[in-house]
PDB file of C-alpha atoms in Angstrom:
ATOM      1  CA  MET A  27       1.710  38.607 -12.922  1.00 51.00           C
ATOM      2  CA  THR A  28       2.299  34.873 -12.483  1.00 54.00           C
ATOM      3  CA  GLN A  29      -0.807  33.053 -11.365  1.00 56.00           C
ATOM      4  CA  VAL A  30      -0.443  30.671  -8.444  1.00 48.00           C
ATOM      5  CA  PRO A  31      -2.184  27.374  -9.239  1.00 53.00           C
ATOM      6  CA  GLU A  32      -5.136  26.585  -7.037  1.00 62.00           C
ATOM      7  CA  PRO A  33      -4.673  23.673  -4.646  1.00 57.00           C
ATOM      8  CA  PRO A  34      -6.570  20.466  -5.426  1.00 65.00           C
ATOM      9  CA  ALA A  35     -10.194  20.664  -4.350  1.00 85.00           C
ATOM     10  CA  MET A  36     -10.275  17.091  -3.042  1.00 96.00           C
ATOM     11  CA  GLU A  37      -8.115  15.337  -0.480  1.00 97.00           C
ATOM     12  CA  VAL A  38      -7.876  11.546  -0.569  1.00 98.00           C
ATOM     13  CA  VAL A  39      -6.650   9.988   2.668  1.00 98.00           C
ATOM     14  CA  GLU A  40      -5.432   6.402   2.413  1.00 98.00           C
ATOM     15  CA  TYR A  41      -5.254   4.578   5.745  1.00 98.00           C
ATOM     16  CA  THR A  42      -2.780   1.781   5.197  1.00 98.00           C
ATOM     17  CA  ASP A  43       0.205  -0.221   6.395  1.00 98.00           C
ATOM     18  CA  PRO A  44       3.084  -1.489   4.231  1.00 98.00           C
ATOM     19  CA  LEU A  45       2.613  -5.002   5.639  1.00 98.00           C
ATOM     20  CA  CYS A  46      -1.202  -5.304   5.418  1.00 98.00           C
ATOM     21  CA  PRO A  47      -2.486  -8.148   3.163  1.00 98.00           C
ATOM     22  CA  TRP A  48      -5.784  -6.430   2.328  1.00 98.00           C
ATOM     23  CA  ALA A  49      -3.914  -3.256   1.358  1.00 98.00           C
ATOM     24  CA  TRP A  50      -1.638  -5.372  -0.848  1.00 98.00           C
ATOM     25  CA  GLY A  51      -4.698  -6.910  -2.485  1.00 98.00           C
ATOM     26  CA  SER A  52      -6.143  -3.438  -3.119  1.00 98.00           C
ATOM     27  CA  GLU A  53      -3.102  -2.214  -5.053  1.00 98.00           C
ATOM     28  CA  PRO A  54      -4.571  -2.901  -8.536  1.00 97.00           C
ATOM     29  CA  VAL A  55      -7.650  -0.764  -7.865  1.00 97.00           C
ATOM     30  CA  PHE A  56      -5.672   1.935  -6.053  1.00 98.00           C
ATOM     31  CA  ARG A  57      -3.148   2.179  -8.882  1.00 97.00           C
ATOM     32  CA  ARG A  58      -6.006   2.655 -11.339  1.00 96.00           C
ATOM     33  CA  LEU A  59      -7.673   5.224  -9.072  1.00 96.00           C
ATOM     34  CA  ARG A  60      -4.463   7.216  -8.593  1.00 96.00           C
ATOM     35  CA  ALA A  61      -3.980   7.289 -12.363  1.00 94.00           C
ATOM     36  CA  ALA A  62      -7.554   8.496 -12.865  1.00 94.00           C
ATOM     37  CA  LEU A  63      -7.080  11.282 -10.292  1.00 95.00           C
ATOM     38  CA  ALA A  64      -3.489  12.246 -11.114  1.00 92.00           C
ATOM     39  CA  GLY A  65      -2.937  15.982 -10.688  1.00 92.00           C
ATOM     40  CA  ARG A  66      -6.517  16.580  -9.552  1.00 93.00           C
ATOM     41  CA  VAL A  67      -6.379  15.649  -5.866  1.00 96.00           C
ATOM     42  CA  ARG A  68      -4.053  15.665  -2.901  1.00 97.00           C
ATOM     43  CA  TRP A  69      -3.461  12.005  -2.010  1.00 97.00           C
ATOM     44  CA  ARG A  70      -2.157  11.515   1.523  1.00 98.00           C
ATOM     45  CA  ARG A  71      -1.137   8.232   3.117  1.00 98.00           C
ATOM     46  CA  VAL A  72      -1.606   7.611   6.818  1.00 98.00           C
ATOM     47  CA  TYR A  73       0.452   4.750   8.215  1.00 98.00           C
ATOM     48  CA  CYS A  74      -1.650   3.040  10.854  1.00 98.00           C
ATOM     49  CA  ILE A  75       0.901   0.653  12.458  1.00 98.00           C
ATOM     50  CA  LEU A  76      -0.796  -2.702  12.058  1.00 97.00           C
ATOM     51  CA  PHE A  77       1.941  -4.488  14.022  1.00 96.00           C
ATOM     52  CA  ASP A  78       2.775  -2.338  17.037  1.00 94.00           C
ATOM     53  CA  HIS A  79       5.646  -2.332  19.515  1.00 79.00           C
ATOM     54  CA  ASP A  80       3.457  -3.277  22.452  1.00 74.00           C
ATOM     55  CA  ASP A  81       1.771  -6.271  20.798  1.00 71.00           C
ATOM     56  CA  ASP A  82       2.236  -9.421  22.876  1.00 74.00           C
ATOM     57  CA  PRO A  83       4.715 -11.870  21.337  1.00 79.00           C
ATOM     58  CA  PRO A  84       3.108 -15.154  20.226  1.00 82.00           C
ATOM     59  CA  PRO A  85       3.636 -18.083  22.625  1.00 87.00           C
ATOM     60  CA  ASP A  86       4.404 -20.327  19.633  1.00 91.00           C
ATOM     61  CA  PRO A  87       5.962 -18.300  16.782  1.00 93.00           C
ATOM     62  CA  ALA A  88       5.974 -21.241  14.367  1.00 96.00           C
ATOM     63  CA  ALA A  89       2.278 -21.927  14.894  1.00 96.00           C
ATOM     64  CA  GLU A  90       1.516 -18.214  14.618  1.00 96.00           C
ATOM     65  CA  THR A  91       3.409 -18.031  11.323  1.00 97.00           C
ATOM     66  CA  ALA A  92       1.579 -21.066   9.925  1.00 97.00           C
ATOM     67  CA  TRP A  93      -1.780 -19.588  10.935  1.00 97.00           C
ATOM     68  CA  TYR A  94      -0.930 -16.219   9.421  1.00 97.00           C
ATOM     69  CA  MET A  95       0.223 -17.758   6.156  1.00 97.00           C
ATOM     70  CA  ASP A  96      -3.145 -19.531   5.869  1.00 98.00           C
ATOM     71  CA  TYR A  97      -4.847 -16.234   6.681  1.00 98.00           C
ATOM     72  CA  VAL A  98      -2.967 -14.412   3.909  1.00 98.00           C
ATOM     73  CA  ALA A  99      -3.710 -17.234   1.466  1.00 98.00           C
ATOM     74  CA  GLY A 100      -7.400 -16.905   2.315  1.00 98.00           C
ATOM     75  CA  ILE A 101      -7.309 -13.194   1.578  1.00 98.00           C
ATOM     76  CA  SER A 102      -5.551 -13.923  -1.698  1.00 98.00           C
ATOM     77  CA  ARG A 103      -8.440 -16.160  -2.751  1.00 97.00           C
ATOM     78  CA  HIS A 104     -10.604 -13.024  -2.695  1.00 97.00           C
ATOM     79  CA  THR A 105      -8.117 -10.484  -4.090  1.00 97.00           C
ATOM     80  CA  GLY A 106      -6.027 -12.626  -6.427  1.00 97.00           C
ATOM     81  CA  ALA A 107      -2.879 -11.018  -5.030  1.00 98.00           C
ATOM     82  CA  PRO A 108       0.326 -13.068  -4.896  1.00 98.00           C
ATOM     83  CA  TYR A 109       1.586 -14.392  -1.602  1.00 98.00           C
ATOM     84  CA  ALA A 110       4.938 -15.846  -0.650  1.00 98.00           C
ATOM     85  CA  VAL A 111       5.734 -19.527  -1.100  1.00 97.00           C
ATOM     86  CA  ARG A 112       7.048 -19.545   2.448  1.00 97.00           C
ATOM     87  CA  LEU A 113       6.541 -16.976   5.188  1.00 98.00           C
ATOM     88  CA  GLN A 114       9.543 -16.787   7.500  1.00 97.00           C
ATOM     89  CA  ARG A 115       7.667 -15.133  10.361  1.00 96.00           C
ATOM     90  CA  VAL A 116       4.827 -12.814  11.240  1.00 97.00           C
ATOM     91  CA  ALA A 117       6.048  -9.221  11.233  1.00 97.00           C
ATOM     92  CA  GLU A 118       7.212  -8.051  14.634  1.00 95.00           C
ATOM     93  CA  SER A 119       6.627  -4.369  13.937  1.00 97.00           C
ATOM     94  CA  SER A 120       5.234  -2.030  11.291  1.00 98.00           C
ATOM     95  CA  TRP A 121       7.278   0.889  12.575  1.00 98.00           C
ATOM     96  CA  PRO A 122      10.469   0.400  10.506  1.00 98.00           C
ATOM     97  CA  SER A 123       8.672   0.025   7.156  1.00 98.00           C
ATOM     98  CA  SER A 124       6.290   2.868   7.980  1.00 98.00           C
ATOM     99  CA  LEU A 125       9.156   5.187   8.885  1.00 98.00           C
ATOM    100  CA  VAL A 126      11.012   4.315   5.678  1.00 98.00           C
ATOM    101  CA  ALA A 127       7.833   4.779   3.600  1.00 98.00           C
ATOM    102  CA  LYS A 128       7.143   8.148   5.230  1.00 98.00           C
ATOM    103  CA  ALA A 129      10.752   9.269   4.785  1.00 98.00           C
ATOM    104  CA  ALA A 130      10.595   8.340   1.089  1.00 98.00           C
ATOM    105  CA  GLU A 131       7.793  10.862   0.605  1.00 98.00           C
ATOM    106  CA  LEU A 132      10.387  13.593   1.094  1.00 98.00           C
ATOM    107  CA  GLN A 133      11.960  12.492  -2.222  1.00 98.00           C
ATOM    108  CA  GLY A 134       8.815  12.892  -4.285  1.00 97.00           C
ATOM    109  CA  ASN A 135       5.827  10.860  -5.344  1.00 96.00           C
ATOM    110  CA  ALA A 136       7.556   8.636  -7.900  1.00 96.00           C
ATOM    111  CA  VAL A 137      10.208   7.521  -5.421  1.00 98.00           C
ATOM    112  CA  SER A 138       7.758   7.034  -2.552  1.00 98.00           C
ATOM    113  CA  GLU A 139       5.444   4.882  -4.691  1.00 98.00           C
ATOM    114  CA  ARG A 140       8.291   2.568  -5.653  1.00 98.00           C
ATOM    115  CA  VAL A 141       9.615   2.392  -2.080  1.00 98.00           C
ATOM    116  CA  LEU A 142       6.221   1.510  -0.610  1.00 98.00           C
ATOM    117  CA  ARG A 143       5.731  -1.122  -3.282  1.00 98.00           C
ATOM    118  CA  ARG A 144       9.056  -2.762  -2.447  1.00 98.00           C
ATOM    119  CA  LEU A 145       8.170  -2.773   1.249  1.00 98.00           C
ATOM    120  CA  ARG A 146       4.871  -4.519   0.509  1.00 98.00           C
ATOM    121  CA  GLU A 147       6.655  -7.082  -1.638  1.00 98.00           C
ATOM    122  CA  THR A 148       9.003  -8.077   1.192  1.00 98.00           C
ATOM    123  CA  VAL A 149       6.247  -9.980   2.963  1.00 98.00           C
ATOM    124  CA  PHE A 150       3.920 -10.938   0.100  1.00 98.00           C
ATOM    125  CA  VAL A 151       6.556 -11.941  -2.469  1.00 98.00           C
ATOM    126  CA  LEU A 152       9.731 -12.658  -0.498  1.00 97.00           C
ATOM    127  CA  GLY A 153       8.122 -13.946   2.699  1.00 98.00           C
ATOM    128  CA  GLU A 154      10.457 -11.885   4.895  1.00 97.00           C
ATOM    129  CA  PRO A 155       8.638  -8.829   6.214  1.00 98.00           C
ATOM    130  CA  ALA A 156      10.617  -5.590   6.433  1.00 98.00           C
ATOM    131  CA  ASP A 157      10.126  -5.350  10.186  1.00 97.00           C
ATOM    132  CA  THR A 158      13.555  -3.955  11.044  1.00 97.00           C
ATOM    133  CA  THR A 159      15.221  -0.806   9.797  1.00 98.00           C
ATOM    134  CA  ALA A 160      18.017  -2.803   8.184  1.00 98.00           C
ATOM    135  CA  LEU A 161      15.570  -5.023   6.294  1.00 98.00           C
ATOM    136  CA  ALA A 162      13.461  -2.060   5.175  1.00 98.00           C
ATOM    137  CA  LEU A 163      16.469  -0.157   3.838  1.00 98.00           C
ATOM    138  CA  SER A 164      17.861  -3.268   2.179  1.00 97.00           C
ATOM    139  CA  ALA A 165      14.544  -4.000   0.471  1.00 97.00           C
ATOM    140  CA  VAL A 166      14.490  -0.670  -1.367  1.00 98.00           C
ATOM    141  CA  ARG A 167      18.066  -0.855  -2.638  1.00 96.00           C
ATOM    142  CA  GLY A 168      18.238   0.131  -6.305  1.00 96.00           C
ATOM    143  CA  THR A 169      14.889   1.958  -6.384  1.00 97.00           C
ATOM    144  CA  PRO A 170      15.067   4.405  -9.329  1.00 96.00           C
ATOM    145  CA  ASP A 171      16.152   7.933  -8.357  1.00 97.00           C
ATOM    146  CA  LEU A 172      16.269   7.041  -4.658  1.00 98.00           C
ATOM    147  CA  ASP A 173      18.905   8.742  -2.531  1.00 98.00           C
ATOM    148  CA  ARG A 174      19.404   5.852  -0.123  1.00 97.00           C
ATOM    149  CA  GLU A 175      21.772   7.737   2.190  1.00 98.00           C
ATOM    150  CA  ARG A 176      19.188  10.501   2.578  1.00 98.00           C
ATOM    151  CA  LEU A 177      16.442   7.917   3.111  1.00 98.00           C
ATOM    152  CA  SER A 178      18.407   6.271   5.901  1.00 98.00           C
ATOM    153  CA  HIS A 179      18.974   9.653   7.564  1.00 98.00           C
ATOM    154  CA  ASP A 180      15.375  10.817   7.188  1.00 98.00           C
ATOM    155  CA  ALA A 181      13.879   7.539   8.425  1.00 98.00           C
ATOM    156  CA  ALA A 182      15.839   7.975  11.667  1.00 98.00           C
ATOM    157  CA  CYS A 183      15.066  11.670  12.207  1.00 98.00           C
ATOM    158  CA  ALA A 184      12.733  13.040  14.858  1.00 98.00           C
ATOM    159  CA  GLU A 185      10.482  14.837  12.366  1.00 98.00           C
ATOM    160  CA  VAL A 186       9.581  11.664  10.462  1.00 98.00           C
ATOM    161  CA  LEU A 187       9.038   9.776  13.716  1.00 98.00           C
ATOM    162  CA  GLU A 188       6.588  12.458  14.846  1.00 98.00           C
ATOM    163  CA  GLN A 189       4.774  12.251  11.507  1.00 98.00           C
ATOM    164  CA  VAL A 190       4.289   8.500  11.842  1.00 98.00           C
ATOM    165  CA  ARG A 191       3.212   8.907  15.457  1.00 98.00           C
ATOM    166  CA  ALA A 192       0.654  11.433  14.238  1.00 98.00           C
ATOM    167  CA  ASP A 193      -0.452   8.949  11.553  1.00 98.00           C
ATOM    168  CA  ARG A 194      -0.951   6.251  14.160  1.00 98.00           C
ATOM    169  CA  ALA A 195      -3.003   8.590  16.325  1.00 98.00           C
ATOM    170  CA  GLU A 196      -5.119   9.784  13.374  1.00 98.00           C
ATOM    171  CA  ALA A 197      -5.862   6.186  12.407  1.00 98.00           C
ATOM    172  CA  ARG A 198      -7.279   5.677  15.893  1.00 98.00           C
ATOM    173  CA  ARG A 199      -9.819   8.477  15.450  1.00 98.00           C
ATOM    174  CA  PRO A 200     -12.077   6.898  12.807  1.00 98.00           C
ATOM    175  CA  VAL A 201     -15.104   8.749  11.510  1.00 97.00           C
ATOM    176  CA  PRO A 202     -18.419   7.452  12.913  1.00 96.00           C
ATOM    177  CA  GLU A 203     -19.628   5.944   9.641  1.00 95.00           C
ATOM    178  CA  VAL A 204     -16.973   3.199   9.704  1.00 96.00           C
ATOM    179  CA  LEU A 205     -17.951   1.927  13.155  1.00 95.00           C
ATOM    180  CA  SER A 206     -20.431  -0.381  11.419  1.00 88.00           C
ATOM    181  CA  GLY A 207     -19.725  -2.165   8.152  1.00 73.00           C
ATOM    182  CA  PRO A 208     -21.744  -1.552   4.971  1.00 73.00           C
ATOM    183  CA  GLY A 209     -21.432  -5.194   3.910  1.00 78.00           C
ATOM    184  CA  GLY A 210     -21.109  -6.401   0.335  1.00 82.00           C
ATOM    185  CA  SER A 211     -17.458  -7.392   0.686  1.00 90.00           C
ATOM    186  CA  PRO A 212     -15.454 -10.222   2.274  1.00 94.00           C
ATOM    187  CA  HIS A 213     -13.638  -7.389   4.043  1.00 95.00           C
ATOM    188  CA  PRO A 214     -16.291  -4.716   4.719  1.00 95.00           C
ATOM    189  CA  GLY A 215     -13.868  -2.457   6.565  1.00 96.00           C
ATOM    190  CA  THR A 216     -15.618  -2.059   9.896  1.00 96.00           C
ATOM    191  CA  ALA A 217     -13.357  -0.196  12.327  1.00 97.00           C
ATOM    192  CA  LYS A 218     -11.245  -2.451  14.540  1.00 96.00           C
ATOM    193  CA  GLU A 219     -11.248  -2.347  18.322  1.00 95.00           C
ATOM    194  CA  THR A 220      -7.881  -1.513  19.867  1.00 93.00           C
ATOM    195  CA  ALA A 221      -6.211  -2.757  23.032  1.00 87.00           C
ATOM    196  CA  GLU A 222      -6.755   0.703  24.530  1.00 88.00           C
ATOM    197  CA  GLY A 223     -10.521   0.290  24.239  1.00 92.00           C
ATOM    198  CA  GLY A 224     -10.957   2.550  21.224  1.00 96.00           C
ATOM    199  CA  TYR A 225     -11.122   1.963  17.487  1.00 97.00           C
ATOM    200  CA  ARG A 226      -8.900   2.339  14.443  1.00 97.00           C
ATOM    201  CA  TYR A 227      -9.622   2.284  10.746  1.00 98.00           C
ATOM    202  CA  ALA A 228      -9.654  -1.120   9.108  1.00 97.00           C
ATOM    203  CA  LEU A 229      -7.057  -1.337   6.364  1.00 98.00           C
ATOM    204  CA  PRO A 230      -7.260  -0.162   3.749  1.00 98.00           C
ATOM    205  CA  THR A 231      -9.766   2.671   4.036  1.00 98.00           C
ATOM    206  CA  LEU A 232     -10.042   5.646   1.696  1.00 98.00           C
ATOM    207  CA  LEU A 233     -11.558   8.904   2.898  1.00 98.00           C
ATOM    208  CA  PHE A 234     -12.511  11.469   0.240  1.00 98.00           C
ATOM    209  CA  ARG A 235     -12.876  15.022   1.547  1.00 97.00           C
ATOM    210  CA  VAL A 236     -14.035  18.264  -0.078  1.00 96.00           C
ATOM    211  CA  ALA A 237     -14.476  21.247   2.266  1.00 90.00           C
ATOM    212  CA  SER A 238     -16.970  20.068   4.917  1.00 87.00           C
ATOM    213  CA  GLN A 239     -18.149  17.042   2.953  1.00 95.00           C
ATOM    214  CA  ARG A 240     -16.670  13.567   2.931  1.00 97.00           C
ATOM    215  CA  ARG A 241     -17.245  10.035   1.728  1.00 97.00           C
ATOM    216  CA  THR A 242     -15.543   7.006   3.252  1.00 97.00           C
ATOM    217  CA  VAL A 243     -14.957   3.723   1.429  1.00 97.00           C
ATOM    218  CA  PRO A 244     -13.559   1.118   3.852  1.00 97.00           C
ATOM    219  CA  GLY A 245     -12.243  -2.364   3.271  1.00 97.00           C
ATOM    220  CA  TRP A 246     -11.711  -4.216  -0.003  1.00 96.00           C
ATOM    221  CA  ARG A 247     -13.917  -2.687  -2.703  1.00 96.00           C
ATOM    222  CA  PRO A 248     -14.212  -2.603  -6.495  1.00 96.00           C
ATOM    223  CA  PHE A 249     -13.067   0.436  -8.439  1.00 96.00           C
ATOM    224  CA  GLU A 250     -16.675   1.496  -9.069  1.00 96.00           C
ATOM    225  CA  GLU A 251     -17.339   2.196  -5.382  1.00 96.00           C
ATOM    226  CA  TYR A 252     -14.383   4.566  -5.153  1.00 97.00           C
ATOM    227  CA  ALA A 253     -15.380   6.221  -8.432  1.00 97.00           C
ATOM    228  CA  ALA A 254     -18.923   6.731  -7.130  1.00 97.00           C
ATOM    229  CA  ALA A 255     -17.606   8.447  -3.988  1.00 97.00           C
ATOM    230  CA  VAL A 256     -15.508  10.819  -6.087  1.00 97.00           C
ATOM    231  CA  GLU A 257     -18.417  11.575  -8.413  1.00 96.00           C
ATOM    232  CA  GLU A 258     -20.748  12.383  -5.513  1.00 96.00           C
ATOM    233  CA  LEU A 259     -18.346  14.978  -4.144  1.00 96.00           C
ATOM    234  CA  CYS A 260     -16.837  16.346  -7.381  1.00 95.00           C
ATOM    235  CA  PRO A 261     -18.854  15.440 -10.486  1.00 94.00           C
ATOM    236  CA  GLY A 262     -16.626  15.079 -13.517  1.00 93.00           C
ATOM    237  CA  LEU A 263     -13.352  15.064 -11.555  1.00 94.00           C
ATOM    238  CA  LEU A 264     -12.480  11.447 -12.344  1.00 92.00           C
ATOM    239  CA  SER A 265     -10.833  10.942 -15.722  1.00 86.00           C
ATOM    240  CA  SER A 266     -10.821   7.735 -17.744  1.00 82.00           C
ATOM    241  CA  PRO A 267      -7.167   7.151 -18.627  1.00 76.00           C
ATOM    242  CA  ALA A 268      -6.585   4.695 -21.427  1.00 77.00           C
ATOM    243  CA  ALA A 269      -5.238   1.318 -20.451  1.00 84.00           C
ATOM    244  CA  LEU A 270      -1.496   1.071 -20.982  1.00 92.00           C
ATOM    245  CA  SER A 271       0.223  -1.293 -23.336  1.00 94.00           C
ATOM    246  CA  ALA A 272       2.119  -4.133 -21.709  1.00 92.00           C
ATOM    247  CA  GLY A 273       5.489  -2.480 -22.224  1.00 93.00           C
ATOM    248  CA  ALA A 274       4.321   0.966 -21.093  1.00 95.00           C
ATOM    249  CA  ALA A 275       2.743  -0.423 -17.913  1.00 95.00           C
ATOM    250  CA  LEU A 276       5.870  -2.327 -16.967  1.00 96.00           C
ATOM    251  CA  GLU A 277       7.979   0.761 -17.675  1.00 96.00           C
ATOM    252  CA  ARG A 278       5.739   2.925 -15.511  1.00 96.00           C
ATOM    253  CA  TYR A 279       5.277   0.665 -12.512  1.00 97.00           C
ATOM    254  CA  GLY A 280       8.354  -1.561 -12.479  1.00 97.00           C
ATOM    255  CA  SER A 281       6.437  -4.524 -11.053  1.00 98.00           C
ATOM    256  CA  LEU A 282       2.948  -5.843 -11.784  1.00 98.00           C
ATOM    257  CA  THR A 283       0.819  -8.670 -10.456  1.00 98.00           C
ATOM    258  CA  ASP A 284      -1.642 -10.575 -12.647  1.00 97.00           C
ATOM    259  CA  PRO A 285      -4.643  -8.670 -11.179  1.00 97.00           C
ATOM    260  CA  GLU A 286      -2.864  -5.425 -12.072  1.00 97.00           C
ATOM    261  CA  VAL A 287      -2.161  -6.677 -15.579  1.00 96.00           C
ATOM    262  CA  ARG A 288      -5.874  -7.348 -16.078  1.00 95.00           C
ATOM    263  CA  LEU A 289      -6.984  -3.987 -14.662  1.00 95.00           C
ATOM    264  CA  LEU A 290      -4.293  -1.635 -15.949  1.00 95.00           C
ATOM    265  CA  THR A 291      -3.102  -2.981 -19.292  1.00 95.00           C
ATOM    266  CA  GLN A 292      -4.385  -3.903 -22.723  1.00 92.00           C
ATOM    267  CA  GLY A 293      -3.008  -6.074 -25.500  1.00 92.00           C
ATOM    268  CA  PRO A 294      -0.818  -9.182 -25.409  1.00 94.00           C
ATOM    269  CA  TRP A 295       0.893 -10.156 -22.182  1.00 95.00           C
ATOM    270  CA  PRO A 296       3.646 -10.636 -21.171  1.00 95.00           C
ATOM    271  CA  PRO A 297       6.022  -8.462 -23.172  1.00 95.00           C
ATOM    272  CA  GLN A 298       9.116 -10.300 -24.296  1.00 94.00           C
ATOM    273  CA  HIS A 299      11.396  -8.440 -21.919  1.00 95.00           C
ATOM    274  CA  ALA A 300       9.295  -9.060 -18.777  1.00 97.00           C
ATOM    275  CA  VAL A 301      11.041 -10.967 -15.994  1.00 97.00           C
ATOM    276  CA  ARG A 302       8.897 -13.444 -14.072  1.00 97.00           C
ATOM    277  CA  ALA A 303       9.354 -13.953 -10.312  1.00 97.00           C
ATOM    278  CA  GLU A 304       7.342 -16.835  -8.897  1.00 96.00           C
ATOM    279  CA  THR A 305       5.096 -16.717  -5.833  1.00 97.00           C
ATOM    280  CA  ALA A 306       2.627 -19.199  -4.359  1.00 97.00           C
ATOM    281  CA  ASN A 307      -0.201 -17.608  -6.317  1.00 94.00           C
ATOM    282  CA  GLY A 308       1.011 -16.544  -9.723  1.00 94.00           C
ATOM    283  CA  PRO A 309       3.943 -14.424 -10.829  1.00 97.00           C
ATOM    284  CA  LEU A 310       5.227 -10.984 -10.079  1.00 97.00           C
ATOM    285  CA  TRP A 311       6.220  -9.408 -13.410  1.00 98.00           C
ATOM    286  CA  LEU A 312       9.276  -7.178 -13.371  1.00 98.00           C
ATOM    287  CA  HIS A 313      10.784  -4.730 -15.810  1.00 97.00           C
ATOM    288  CA  PRO A 314      14.380  -5.787 -16.587  1.00 97.00           C
ATOM    289  CA  ARG A 315      15.782  -2.726 -14.800  1.00 97.00           C
ATOM    290  CA  GLU A 316      13.706  -3.581 -11.745  1.00 97.00           C
ATOM    291  CA  ALA A 317      14.664  -7.247 -11.940  1.00 97.00           C
ATOM    292  CA  ALA A 318      18.345  -6.303 -11.930  1.00 97.00           C
ATOM    293  CA  VAL A 319      18.018  -4.825  -8.429  1.00 96.00           C
ATOM    294  CA  HIS A 320      14.910  -6.529  -7.008  1.00 97.00           C
ATOM    295  CA  PRO A 321      15.355  -8.857  -3.993  1.00 95.00           C
ATOM    296  CA  ALA A 322      13.148 -11.473  -5.656  1.00 95.00           C
ATOM    297  CA  THR A 323      15.567 -11.981  -8.532  1.00 93.00           C
ATOM    298  CA  ILE A 324      19.031 -11.320  -7.118  1.00 84.00           C
ATOM    299  CA  PRO A 325      20.994 -13.427  -4.619  1.00 71.00           C
ATOM    300  CA  ARG A 326      20.608 -12.317  -1.017  1.00 64.00           C
TER     301      ARG A 326
END
C-alpha cells in the first residue's frame, strides 16, 4: 500500500505586500529561511493591501512622492536594500500586484517566487510601482515557466479576488502579542492602526504555528530571531543549507541584491556572466537569462 506523506507539522504565515519597503529589505533573510525550511513547512503568504482603494489621494502628488522616496531611502539605510534612482509616484493601489502574486501561486512555488520578486522590483529597482493590472502583468513578462495568458485570466477571476479579500481581512485580525512592539529593531513591527479603528499586522510579520502553539516575529529582524522561533516550536526542524556558489545562487534566484549576496553565497563575486543593473543604492545582479527579459535591462 502506498503511504500518503504526512503534511508539514509547521505553518509559516508571511504577512506582506509586494510594494512594501520593509518586506523588500527582509528578502535576504526570508530567502535564507525558506531555504532552511524547504520541504519541512507549509509557507503561506497573506497579502495585506498596504495601499488600499479607499486611501485618500495626496493633495500634492509630487511632494508625496518626494517624501516617500526619502522614506524608502531611510529604510534602505537600515536594510541595505536597493532603491530606485527616481520614484515616479507613490503606488495608488496594492490590489493589482497582490492579485497577480496570488494568481501566480496557482502555477507553483517556483513561478510564484519569481513573479513576486519582479513585482517588488518594479518599485524598488525601476521606480514605477506595479499599481495597475497592465503594469503588473507587464512586469512579469518572461518569468521562467510562467503561463502569462493563464496568469492574466486567473488574476481577473472571482476566486482569486476572494482569496485576496480574505488575506486583507486576515491581516486586520492580528494576534494580541503584536499590539505592542518588542523593540530591538528600527522597525519593531507593532501592529498598525487602521482607518476603521482596528489594527493590522505591520509588514512584514512572520507567524509560526504548530497545532495550538505559535510564535510571532514582527518587523525587520535578523535571521537568528526567526530561527529561534522555529527551534522553540519544533527543535531540530531548521536545517543549515550550505551557502551557494556565486553561479549557483544566480541560477537559482535569477536576481540578487548585495545583501543577498553576502547572506546566501560564498566565494568570489560577481561571476563573470552576471549582469549588473544600477540602482540608487548598489546594483541588482541578474542572471543573463533574467537580464534578457527583465524590465531593468531591456528598453520599455
